[in-house]
Coordinates of C-alpha atoms in Angstrom, one line a residue:
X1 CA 65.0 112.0 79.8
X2 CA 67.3 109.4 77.8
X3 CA 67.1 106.2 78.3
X4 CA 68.5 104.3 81.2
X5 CA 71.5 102.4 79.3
X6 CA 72.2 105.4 77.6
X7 CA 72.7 107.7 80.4
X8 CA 74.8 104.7 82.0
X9 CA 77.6 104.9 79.0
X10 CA 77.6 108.2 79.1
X11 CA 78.9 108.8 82.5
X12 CA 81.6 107.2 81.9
X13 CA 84.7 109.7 81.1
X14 CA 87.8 110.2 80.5
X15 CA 91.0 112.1 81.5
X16 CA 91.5 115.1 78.8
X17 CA 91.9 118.8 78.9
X18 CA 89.5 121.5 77.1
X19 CA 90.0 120.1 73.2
X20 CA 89.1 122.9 70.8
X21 CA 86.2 124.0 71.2
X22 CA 85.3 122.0 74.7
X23 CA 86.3 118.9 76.5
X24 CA 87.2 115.7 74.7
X25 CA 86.5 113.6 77.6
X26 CA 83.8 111.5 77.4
X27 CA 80.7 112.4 75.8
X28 CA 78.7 112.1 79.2
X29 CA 74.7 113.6 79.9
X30 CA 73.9 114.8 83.0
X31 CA 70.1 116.0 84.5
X32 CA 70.6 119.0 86.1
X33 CA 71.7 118.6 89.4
X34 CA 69.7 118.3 91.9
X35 CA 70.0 120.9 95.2
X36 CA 70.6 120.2 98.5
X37 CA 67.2 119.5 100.6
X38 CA 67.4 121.6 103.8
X39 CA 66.6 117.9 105.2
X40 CA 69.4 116.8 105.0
X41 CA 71.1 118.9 108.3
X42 CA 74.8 119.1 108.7
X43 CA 77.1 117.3 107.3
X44 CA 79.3 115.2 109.8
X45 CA 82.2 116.9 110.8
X46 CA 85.7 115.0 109.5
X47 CA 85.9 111.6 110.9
X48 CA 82.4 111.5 112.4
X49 CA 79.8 109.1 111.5
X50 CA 77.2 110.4 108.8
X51 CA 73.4 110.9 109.6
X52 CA 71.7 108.8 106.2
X53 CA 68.5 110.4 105.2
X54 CA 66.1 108.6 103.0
X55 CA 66.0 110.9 99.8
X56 CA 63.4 108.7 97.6
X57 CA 63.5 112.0 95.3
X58 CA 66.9 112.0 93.7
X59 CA 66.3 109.4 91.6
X60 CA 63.0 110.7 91.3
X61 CA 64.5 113.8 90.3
X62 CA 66.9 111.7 87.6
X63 CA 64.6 109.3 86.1
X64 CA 61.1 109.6 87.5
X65 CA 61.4 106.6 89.7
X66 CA 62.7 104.5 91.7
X67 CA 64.1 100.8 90.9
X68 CA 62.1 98.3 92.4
X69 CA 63.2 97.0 95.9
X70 CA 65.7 99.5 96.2
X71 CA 66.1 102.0 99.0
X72 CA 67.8 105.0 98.5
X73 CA 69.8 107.0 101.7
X74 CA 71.9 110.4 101.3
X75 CA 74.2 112.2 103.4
X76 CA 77.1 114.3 103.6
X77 CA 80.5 114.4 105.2
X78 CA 83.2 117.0 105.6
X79 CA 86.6 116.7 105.0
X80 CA 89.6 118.8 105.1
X81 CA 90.3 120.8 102.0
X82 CA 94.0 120.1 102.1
X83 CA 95.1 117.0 103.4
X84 CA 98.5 117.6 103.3
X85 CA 97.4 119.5 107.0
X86 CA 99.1 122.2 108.9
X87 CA 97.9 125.4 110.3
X88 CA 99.1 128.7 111.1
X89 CA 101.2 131.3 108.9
X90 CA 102.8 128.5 107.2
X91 CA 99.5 126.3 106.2
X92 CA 98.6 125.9 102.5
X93 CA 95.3 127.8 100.9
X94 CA 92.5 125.5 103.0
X95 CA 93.9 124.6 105.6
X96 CA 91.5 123.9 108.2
X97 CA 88.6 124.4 106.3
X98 CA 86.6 121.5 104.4
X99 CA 84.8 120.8 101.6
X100 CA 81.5 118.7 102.3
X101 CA 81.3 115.8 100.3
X102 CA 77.9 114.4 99.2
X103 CA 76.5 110.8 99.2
X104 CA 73.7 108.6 98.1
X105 CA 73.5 104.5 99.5
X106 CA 71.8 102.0 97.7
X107 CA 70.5 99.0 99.7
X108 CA 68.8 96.2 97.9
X109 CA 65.8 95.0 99.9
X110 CA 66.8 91.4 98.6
X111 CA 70.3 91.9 100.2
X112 CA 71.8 88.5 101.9
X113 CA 74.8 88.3 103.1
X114 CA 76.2 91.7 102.9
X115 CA 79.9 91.9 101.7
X116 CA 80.1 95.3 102.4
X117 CA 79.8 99.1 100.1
X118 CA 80.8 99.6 96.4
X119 CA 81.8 103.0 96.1
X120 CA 81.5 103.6 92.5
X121 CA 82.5 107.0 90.2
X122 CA 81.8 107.3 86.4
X123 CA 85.0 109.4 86.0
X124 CA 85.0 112.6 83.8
X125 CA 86.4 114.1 86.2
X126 CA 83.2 115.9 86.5
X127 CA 80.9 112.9 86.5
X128 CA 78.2 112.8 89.7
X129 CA 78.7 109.3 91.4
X130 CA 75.2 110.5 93.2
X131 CA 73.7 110.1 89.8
X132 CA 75.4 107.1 88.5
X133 CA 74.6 104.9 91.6
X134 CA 71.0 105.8 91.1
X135 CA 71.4 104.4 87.4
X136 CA 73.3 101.6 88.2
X137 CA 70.8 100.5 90.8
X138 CA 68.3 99.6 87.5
X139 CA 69.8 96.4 87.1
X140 CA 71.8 94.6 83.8
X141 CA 68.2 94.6 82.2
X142 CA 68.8 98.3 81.6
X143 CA 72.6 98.6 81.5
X144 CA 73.0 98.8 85.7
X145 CA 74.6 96.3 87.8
X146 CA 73.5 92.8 88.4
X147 CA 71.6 91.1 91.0
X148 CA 74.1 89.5 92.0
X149 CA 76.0 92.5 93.0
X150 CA 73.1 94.4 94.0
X151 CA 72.1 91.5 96.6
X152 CA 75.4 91.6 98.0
X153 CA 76.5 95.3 98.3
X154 CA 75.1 98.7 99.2
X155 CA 75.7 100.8 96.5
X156 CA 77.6 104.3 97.2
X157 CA 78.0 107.0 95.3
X158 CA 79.8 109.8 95.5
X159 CA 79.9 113.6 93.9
X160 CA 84.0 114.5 93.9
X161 CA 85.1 117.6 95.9
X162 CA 84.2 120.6 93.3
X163 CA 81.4 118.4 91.5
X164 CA 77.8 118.6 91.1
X165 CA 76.6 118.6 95.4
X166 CA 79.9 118.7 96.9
X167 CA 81.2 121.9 97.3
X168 CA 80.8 122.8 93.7
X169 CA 83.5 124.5 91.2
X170 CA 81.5 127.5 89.5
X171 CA 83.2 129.4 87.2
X172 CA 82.0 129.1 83.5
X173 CA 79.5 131.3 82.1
X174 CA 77.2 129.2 79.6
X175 CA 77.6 131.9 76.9
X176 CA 81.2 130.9 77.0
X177 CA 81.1 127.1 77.0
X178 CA 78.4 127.7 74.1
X179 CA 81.8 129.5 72.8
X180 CA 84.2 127.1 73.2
X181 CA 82.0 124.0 72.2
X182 CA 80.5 126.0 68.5
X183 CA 84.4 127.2 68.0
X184 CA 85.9 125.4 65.3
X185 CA 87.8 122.1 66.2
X186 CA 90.5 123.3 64.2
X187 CA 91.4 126.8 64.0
X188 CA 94.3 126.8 61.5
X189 CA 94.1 130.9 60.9
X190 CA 96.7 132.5 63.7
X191 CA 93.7 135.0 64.0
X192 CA 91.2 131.7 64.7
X193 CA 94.3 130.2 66.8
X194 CA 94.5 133.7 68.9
X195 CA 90.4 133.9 69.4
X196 CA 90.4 130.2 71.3
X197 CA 93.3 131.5 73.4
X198 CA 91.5 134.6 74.0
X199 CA 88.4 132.6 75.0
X200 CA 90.7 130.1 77.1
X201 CA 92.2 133.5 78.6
X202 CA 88.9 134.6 79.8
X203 CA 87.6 131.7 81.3
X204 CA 90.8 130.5 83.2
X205 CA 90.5 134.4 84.8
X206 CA 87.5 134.1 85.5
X207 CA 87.8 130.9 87.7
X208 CA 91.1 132.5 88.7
X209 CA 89.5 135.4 90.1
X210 CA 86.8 133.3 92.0
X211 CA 88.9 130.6 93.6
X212 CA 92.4 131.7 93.6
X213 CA 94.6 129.6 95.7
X214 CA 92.1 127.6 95.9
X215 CA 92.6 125.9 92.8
X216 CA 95.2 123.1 93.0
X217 CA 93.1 121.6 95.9
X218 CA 90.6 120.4 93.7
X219 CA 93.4 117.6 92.2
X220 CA 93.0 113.7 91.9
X221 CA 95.2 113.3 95.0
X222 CA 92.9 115.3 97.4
X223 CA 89.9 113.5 96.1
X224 CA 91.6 110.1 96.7
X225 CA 92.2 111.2 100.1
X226 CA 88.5 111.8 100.1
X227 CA 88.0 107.9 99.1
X228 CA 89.4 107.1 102.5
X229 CA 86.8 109.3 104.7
X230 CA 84.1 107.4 102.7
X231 CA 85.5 104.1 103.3
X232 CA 85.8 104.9 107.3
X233 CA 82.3 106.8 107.2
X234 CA 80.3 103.5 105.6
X235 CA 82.2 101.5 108.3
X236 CA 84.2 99.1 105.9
X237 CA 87.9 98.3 106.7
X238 CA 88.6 98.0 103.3
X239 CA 87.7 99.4 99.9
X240 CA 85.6 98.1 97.6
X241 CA 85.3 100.1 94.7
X242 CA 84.4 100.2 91.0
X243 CA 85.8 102.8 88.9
X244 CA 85.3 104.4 85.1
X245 CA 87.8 106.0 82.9
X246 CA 89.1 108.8 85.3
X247 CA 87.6 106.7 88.1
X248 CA 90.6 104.8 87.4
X249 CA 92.7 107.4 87.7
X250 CA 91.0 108.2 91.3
X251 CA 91.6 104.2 92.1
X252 CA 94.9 103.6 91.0
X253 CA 96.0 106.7 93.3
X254 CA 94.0 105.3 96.2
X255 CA 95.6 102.4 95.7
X256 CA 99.4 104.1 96.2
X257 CA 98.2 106.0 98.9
X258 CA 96.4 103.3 100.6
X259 CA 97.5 100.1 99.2
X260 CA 96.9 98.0 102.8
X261 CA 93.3 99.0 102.6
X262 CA 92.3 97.9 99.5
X263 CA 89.6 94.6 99.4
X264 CA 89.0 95.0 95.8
X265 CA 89.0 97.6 92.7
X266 CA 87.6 96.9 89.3
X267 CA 89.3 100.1 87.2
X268 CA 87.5 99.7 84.0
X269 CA 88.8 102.2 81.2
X270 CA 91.7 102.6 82.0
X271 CA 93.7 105.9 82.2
X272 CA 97.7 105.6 82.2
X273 CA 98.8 107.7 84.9
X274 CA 102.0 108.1 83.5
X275 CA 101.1 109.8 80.2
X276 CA 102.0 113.4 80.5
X277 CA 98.8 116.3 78.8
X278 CA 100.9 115.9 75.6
X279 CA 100.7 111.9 74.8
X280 CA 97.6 111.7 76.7
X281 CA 95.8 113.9 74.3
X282 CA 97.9 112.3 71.4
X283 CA 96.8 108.8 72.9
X284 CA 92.8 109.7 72.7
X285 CA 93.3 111.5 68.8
X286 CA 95.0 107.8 68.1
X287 CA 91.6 106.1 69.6
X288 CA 88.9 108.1 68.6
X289 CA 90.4 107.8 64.9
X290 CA 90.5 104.1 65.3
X291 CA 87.0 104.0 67.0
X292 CA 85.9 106.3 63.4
X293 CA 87.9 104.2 61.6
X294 CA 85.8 101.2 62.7
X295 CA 82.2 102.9 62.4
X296 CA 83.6 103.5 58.8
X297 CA 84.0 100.4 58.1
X298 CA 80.7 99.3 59.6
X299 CA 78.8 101.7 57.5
X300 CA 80.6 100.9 54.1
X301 CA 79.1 96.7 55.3
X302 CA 75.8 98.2 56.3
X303 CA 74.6 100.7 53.8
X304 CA 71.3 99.6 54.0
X305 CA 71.6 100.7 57.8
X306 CA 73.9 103.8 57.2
X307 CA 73.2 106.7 55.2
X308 CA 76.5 108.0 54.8
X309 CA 77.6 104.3 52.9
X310 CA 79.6 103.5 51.2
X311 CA 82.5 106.3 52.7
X312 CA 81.0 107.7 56.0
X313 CA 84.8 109.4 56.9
X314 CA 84.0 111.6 53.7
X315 CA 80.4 112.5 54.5
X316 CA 81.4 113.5 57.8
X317 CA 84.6 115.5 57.1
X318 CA 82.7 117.2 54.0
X319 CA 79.5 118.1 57.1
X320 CA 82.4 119.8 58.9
X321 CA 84.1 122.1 56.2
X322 CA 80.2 123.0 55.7
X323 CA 79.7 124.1 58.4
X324 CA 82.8 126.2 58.7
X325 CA 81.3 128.3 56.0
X326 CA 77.8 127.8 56.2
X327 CA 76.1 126.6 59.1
X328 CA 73.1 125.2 58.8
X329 CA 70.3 127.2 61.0
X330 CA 68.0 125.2 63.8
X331 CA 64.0 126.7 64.0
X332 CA 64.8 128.2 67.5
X333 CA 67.9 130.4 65.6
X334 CA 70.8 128.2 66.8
X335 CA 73.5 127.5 63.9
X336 CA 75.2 123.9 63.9
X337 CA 79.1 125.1 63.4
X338 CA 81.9 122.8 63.1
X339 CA 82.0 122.8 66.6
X340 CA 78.9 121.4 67.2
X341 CA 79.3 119.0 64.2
X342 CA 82.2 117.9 65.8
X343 CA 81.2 117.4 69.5
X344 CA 78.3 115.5 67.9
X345 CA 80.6 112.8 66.1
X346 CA 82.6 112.8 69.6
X347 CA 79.5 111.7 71.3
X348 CA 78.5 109.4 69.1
X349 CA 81.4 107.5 69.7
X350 CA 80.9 105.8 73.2
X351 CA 78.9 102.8 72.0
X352 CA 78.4 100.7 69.3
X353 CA 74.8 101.8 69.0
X354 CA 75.7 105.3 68.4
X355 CA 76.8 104.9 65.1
X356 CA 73.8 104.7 63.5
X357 CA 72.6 108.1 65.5
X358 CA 75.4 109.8 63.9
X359 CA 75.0 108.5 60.5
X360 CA 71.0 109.6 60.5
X361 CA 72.2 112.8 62.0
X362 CA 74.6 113.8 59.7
X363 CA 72.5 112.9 56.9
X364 CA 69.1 115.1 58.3
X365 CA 71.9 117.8 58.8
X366 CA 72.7 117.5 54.6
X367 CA 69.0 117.5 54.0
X368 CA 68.9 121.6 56.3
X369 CA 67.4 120.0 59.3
X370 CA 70.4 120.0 62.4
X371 CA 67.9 119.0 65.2
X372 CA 69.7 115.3 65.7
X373 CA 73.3 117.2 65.4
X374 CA 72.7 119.3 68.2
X375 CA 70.5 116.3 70.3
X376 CA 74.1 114.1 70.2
X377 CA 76.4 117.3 70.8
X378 CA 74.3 118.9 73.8
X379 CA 73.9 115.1 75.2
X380 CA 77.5 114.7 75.3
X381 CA 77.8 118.8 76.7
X382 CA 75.4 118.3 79.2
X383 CA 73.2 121.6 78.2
X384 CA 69.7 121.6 78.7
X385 CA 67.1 123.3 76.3
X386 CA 67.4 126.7 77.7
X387 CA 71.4 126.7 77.1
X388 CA 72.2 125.6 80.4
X389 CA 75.2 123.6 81.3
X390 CA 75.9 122.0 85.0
X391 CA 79.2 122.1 86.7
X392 CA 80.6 119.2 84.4
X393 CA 83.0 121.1 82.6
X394 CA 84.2 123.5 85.6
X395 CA 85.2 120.9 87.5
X396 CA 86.7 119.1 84.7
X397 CA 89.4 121.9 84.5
X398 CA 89.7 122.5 87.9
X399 CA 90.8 119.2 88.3
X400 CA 92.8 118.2 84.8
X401 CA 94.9 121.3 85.0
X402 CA 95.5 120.8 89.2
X403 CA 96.2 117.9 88.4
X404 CA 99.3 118.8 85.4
X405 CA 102.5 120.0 86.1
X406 CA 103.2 119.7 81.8
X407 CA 101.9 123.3 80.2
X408 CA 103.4 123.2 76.8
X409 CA 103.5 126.8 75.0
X410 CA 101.4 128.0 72.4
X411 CA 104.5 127.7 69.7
X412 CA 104.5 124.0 70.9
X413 CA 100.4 123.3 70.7
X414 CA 100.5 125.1 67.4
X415 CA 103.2 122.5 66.1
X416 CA 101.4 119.8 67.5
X417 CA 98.2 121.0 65.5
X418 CA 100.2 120.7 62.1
X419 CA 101.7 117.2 62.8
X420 CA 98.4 115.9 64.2
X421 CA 96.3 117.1 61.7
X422 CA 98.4 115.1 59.1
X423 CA 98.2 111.6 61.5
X424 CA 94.6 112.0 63.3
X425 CA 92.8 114.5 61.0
X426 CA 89.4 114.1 62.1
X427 CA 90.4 114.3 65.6
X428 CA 94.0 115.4 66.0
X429 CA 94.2 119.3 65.7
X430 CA 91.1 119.3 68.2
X431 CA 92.8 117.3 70.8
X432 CA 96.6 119.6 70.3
X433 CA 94.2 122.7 70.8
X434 CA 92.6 121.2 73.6
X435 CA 96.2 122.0 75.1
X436 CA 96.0 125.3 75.5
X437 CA 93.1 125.1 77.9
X438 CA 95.3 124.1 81.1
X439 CA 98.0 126.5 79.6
X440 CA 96.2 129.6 80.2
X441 CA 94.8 128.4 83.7
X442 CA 95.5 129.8 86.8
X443 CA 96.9 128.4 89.8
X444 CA 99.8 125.6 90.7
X445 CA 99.5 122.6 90.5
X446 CA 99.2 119.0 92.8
X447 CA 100.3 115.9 90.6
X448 CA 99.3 112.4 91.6
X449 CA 101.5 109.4 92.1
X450 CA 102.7 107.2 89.4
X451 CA 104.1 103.9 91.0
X452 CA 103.5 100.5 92.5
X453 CA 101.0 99.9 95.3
X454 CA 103.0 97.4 96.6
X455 CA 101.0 95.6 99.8
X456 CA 97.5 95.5 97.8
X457 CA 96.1 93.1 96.6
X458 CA 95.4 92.1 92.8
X459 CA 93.6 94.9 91.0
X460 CA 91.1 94.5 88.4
X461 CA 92.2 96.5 85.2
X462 CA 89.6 95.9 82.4
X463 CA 90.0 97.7 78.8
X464 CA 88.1 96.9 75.0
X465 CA 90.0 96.7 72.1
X466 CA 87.9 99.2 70.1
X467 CA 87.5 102.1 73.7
X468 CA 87.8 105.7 71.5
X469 CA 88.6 108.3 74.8
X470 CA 90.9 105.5 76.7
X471 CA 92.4 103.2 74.2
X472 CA 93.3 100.0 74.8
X473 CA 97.5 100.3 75.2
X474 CA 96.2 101.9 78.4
X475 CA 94.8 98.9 80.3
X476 CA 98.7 97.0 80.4
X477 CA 100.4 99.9 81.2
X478 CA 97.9 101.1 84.5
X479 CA 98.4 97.1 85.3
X480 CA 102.0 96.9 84.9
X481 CA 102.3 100.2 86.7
X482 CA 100.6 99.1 90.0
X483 CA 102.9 96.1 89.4
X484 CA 99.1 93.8 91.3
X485 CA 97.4 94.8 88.2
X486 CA 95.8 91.9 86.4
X487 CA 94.5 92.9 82.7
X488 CA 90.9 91.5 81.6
X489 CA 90.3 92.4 77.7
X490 CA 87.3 92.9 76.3
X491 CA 86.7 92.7 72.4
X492 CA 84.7 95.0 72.2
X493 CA 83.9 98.6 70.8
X494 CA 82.8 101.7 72.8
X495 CA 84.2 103.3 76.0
X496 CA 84.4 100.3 79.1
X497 CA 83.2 96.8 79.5
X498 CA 81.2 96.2 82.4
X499 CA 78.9 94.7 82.7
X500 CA 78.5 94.8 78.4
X501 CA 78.4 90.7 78.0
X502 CA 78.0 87.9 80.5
X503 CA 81.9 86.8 79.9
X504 CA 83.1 90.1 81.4
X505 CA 80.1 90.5 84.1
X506 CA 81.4 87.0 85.2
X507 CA 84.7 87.8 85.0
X508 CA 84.2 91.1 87.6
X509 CA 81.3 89.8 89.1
X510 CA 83.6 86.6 91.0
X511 CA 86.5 89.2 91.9
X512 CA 84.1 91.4 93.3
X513 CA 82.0 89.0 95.3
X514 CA 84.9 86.0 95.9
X515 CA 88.1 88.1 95.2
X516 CA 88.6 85.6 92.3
X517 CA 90.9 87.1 90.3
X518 CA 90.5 86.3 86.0
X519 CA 93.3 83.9 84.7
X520 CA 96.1 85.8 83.3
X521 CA 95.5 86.9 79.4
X522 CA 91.8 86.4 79.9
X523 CA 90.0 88.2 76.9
X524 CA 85.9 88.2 76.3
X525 CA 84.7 88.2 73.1
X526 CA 82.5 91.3 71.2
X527 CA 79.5 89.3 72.0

């Protein structure tokens, strides 16, 4: 088990496709999920009122306790699997069946005047909101929520439709997402080029082949749609809800669909709905090269603190075209590739303090000894020590490519893996090959909105200046799209703000408790 803060940060994604040899989303660690309790009975039927359980074990499960004063409830609800309805001959795959939706309350036993439920989601899409309420409900001292918000809300969680205890997507063999995340982040051979698509072939048939039809109703619009059950089954009128990176995403298209029953959203990280697979993946190569940029930078000031001093962009690209050729072997047989390499710089680059980590990683992995590589690579690929993943990365596609009408051709991703590769070389040709992951998937697909939500009220769009997997020149353009979007900066690095320093836990803190909204421009400093 990591560290409280550290799983925290790592939960909250981002909106990417498959990127080379795995996702470039967000660098987030998962426990293994935990499995339904025969406890729990049925879930209430759509529109019913939910039985809560006390389930004292899943954070037992996650972190080997329980915060202090907290009390922890689960239950589940059903919902249609497509609400666009109908029935009959002409009904759409689902209709009139439901997925069951999975939920964990946190109630504060210091609670006064109760403002109502956050429902909060880390993003990915993948993340559990099950889990990430139980770490948020540790408190600021170890990178959860404040009192203040803990004394004044119950805490939900929530596990998206196809994720973790909600009707879970299950289509990915391990041996293949060990595959795709060791596969080199940029193939440049056509014969390397053709074995990704190959692999990319075989897993989209696989899924295909599983869930069919099925497919598209796992998209961002469906789970919004969701958002409103759990709103009406916690009895609030309105939504109060705090969102990550795709969590955005999932907020700003609850706020389209149901802009008059908004209270408050706080969409920290924020993804531009607008951006098509193409300059969305170009958009994350541009911030995880100015996110390595910075760490550069930092290392060549601190070499008495980094290893790889004074030019860490060489010592990392030099680790990579090593291990193209000669991987360097773990005890237990496993062989750090440039994959793995890679995925291990990805993670690294989610918070500040993750620098150093990389830096004494790539350095033990010069000196034969891989151990740290594969600690920041499996962290960020959620696989366990007996090379098992969960359902992060199934649902992840089965979501990104529902979600994407925009399936650019191989001729096209192979062009865009030249051109990138000569303006985001550490990270470029990984995110064009990333493309070819929704390209070869199965299924239609079920876009979300992109426009106003006129009738809500102002909406909380927070970004930092140095965010790698959502870069900043997304925070203005969410806010602007929503047209009550109103932008609070933080100078920061790493992927979101809140609650990082007291200047932007202030900040979200009054909007959330008071609906104060931040003065227009507002920016926070680093620290």
């Amino acid at each position: 088990m990591t560290r409280t803060p550290d799983r925290i940060r790592r939960f909250r994604l981002t909106l990417a496709g498959l990127a080379a040899a795995a996702l470039v989303a967000a660098g987030c660690t998962m426990p293994a999920f935990a499995p339904r309790s025969d406890t729990e009975g049925e879930a209430a039927a759509p529109g019913a009122t939910p039985t809560w359980r006390a389930c004292p074990e899943v954070p037992r499960e996650l972190v080997r306790r329980s915060a202090p004063g907290m009390r922890y409830e689960c239950a589940r609800i059903k919902v249609p699997r497509d609400w666009a309805g109908g029935s009959g001959a002409t009904a759409g795959p689902g209709a009139g069946e439901t997925f069951e939706i999975a939920l964990l309350r946190v109630r504060s036993d210091k609670q006064r005047n109760r403002i109502g439920s956050l429902l909060v989601n880390p993003g990915g899409p993948g993340g559990s909101g099950v889990d990430t309420a139980v770490y948020l409900s540790f408190g600021e001292q170890f990178g959860g929520l404040p009192d203040t918000i803990l004394d004044r809300f119950d805490i939900v969680g929530f596990d998206p439709r196809g994720v973790a205890r909600s009707s879970p997507v299950e289509c990915i063999p391990d041996a293949d997402l060990d595959a795709s995340f060791g596969y080199d982040p940029d193939p440049r051979s056509q014969e390397s080029f053709d074995g990704f698509v190959a692999l990319s072939k075989r897993i989209g048939q696989g899924c295909g082949d599983k869930y069919g039809n099925q497919l598209p109703l796992y998209s961002t619009e469906q789970a919004a749609r969701d958002m409103d059950a759990i709103r009406a089954a916690v009895g609030d009128d309105k939504l109060t809800y705090l969102g990550y990176s795709y969590g955005t995403l999932l907020g700003a298209t609850y706020a389209q669909l149901f802009p008059q029953r908004v209270r408050a959203l706080v969409l920290d990280g924020a993804v531009d709905p607008r951006q098509g697979l193409i300059a969305g993946s170009e958009s994350q190569a541009k911030g995880f090269e100015r996110a390595f940029g910075n760490l550069h930078r930092w290392c060549a000031a601190n070499a008495a603190r980094c290893p790889l001093a004074p030019d860490a962009r060489a010592a990392v690209t030099s680790a990579i075209d090593k291990a193209r050729v000669s991987p360097v072997r773990a005890a237990d047989g496993r062989e750090a590739t440039a994959g793995w390499v890679f995925y291990a710089v990805i993670s690294s680059l989610y918070t500040e303090s993750g620098w150093q980590e990389l830096a004494r990683a790539i350095n033990r992995l010069e000196e034969g000894n891989p151990d740290d590589v594969f600690r920041l690579a499996d962290a960020y690929a959620d696989r366990d020590d007996n090379g098992h993943y969960t359902n992060l990365f199934d649902a992840n596609m089965a979501v990104n490519c529902a979600d994407e009408e925009e399936r650019p051709s191989l001729d096209r991703i192979r062009q865009l893996q030249s051109q990138w590769r000569q303006q985001y070389p550490l990270f470029g040709p990984a995110l064009a090959v990333g493309l070819v992951s929704c390209t070869e998937w199965p299924g239609g697909s079920d876009p979300f909105p992109t426009g106003r939500a006129d009738g809500a009220p102002p909406i909380l769009v927070v970004g930092t200046t140095g965010d790698p997997a959502t870069p900043y020149e997304q925070t203005p353009a969410l806010a602007e799209m929503l047209g009550v979007g109103r932008v609070l900066t933080w100078e920061g690095e790493g992927h979101t703000a809140y609650p990082q320093t007291a200047c932007i836990t202030q900040a979200v803190d009054a909007y959330l408790i008071d609906l104060t909204v931040p003065v227009e421009g507002k920016r926070c400093p680093a620290r």
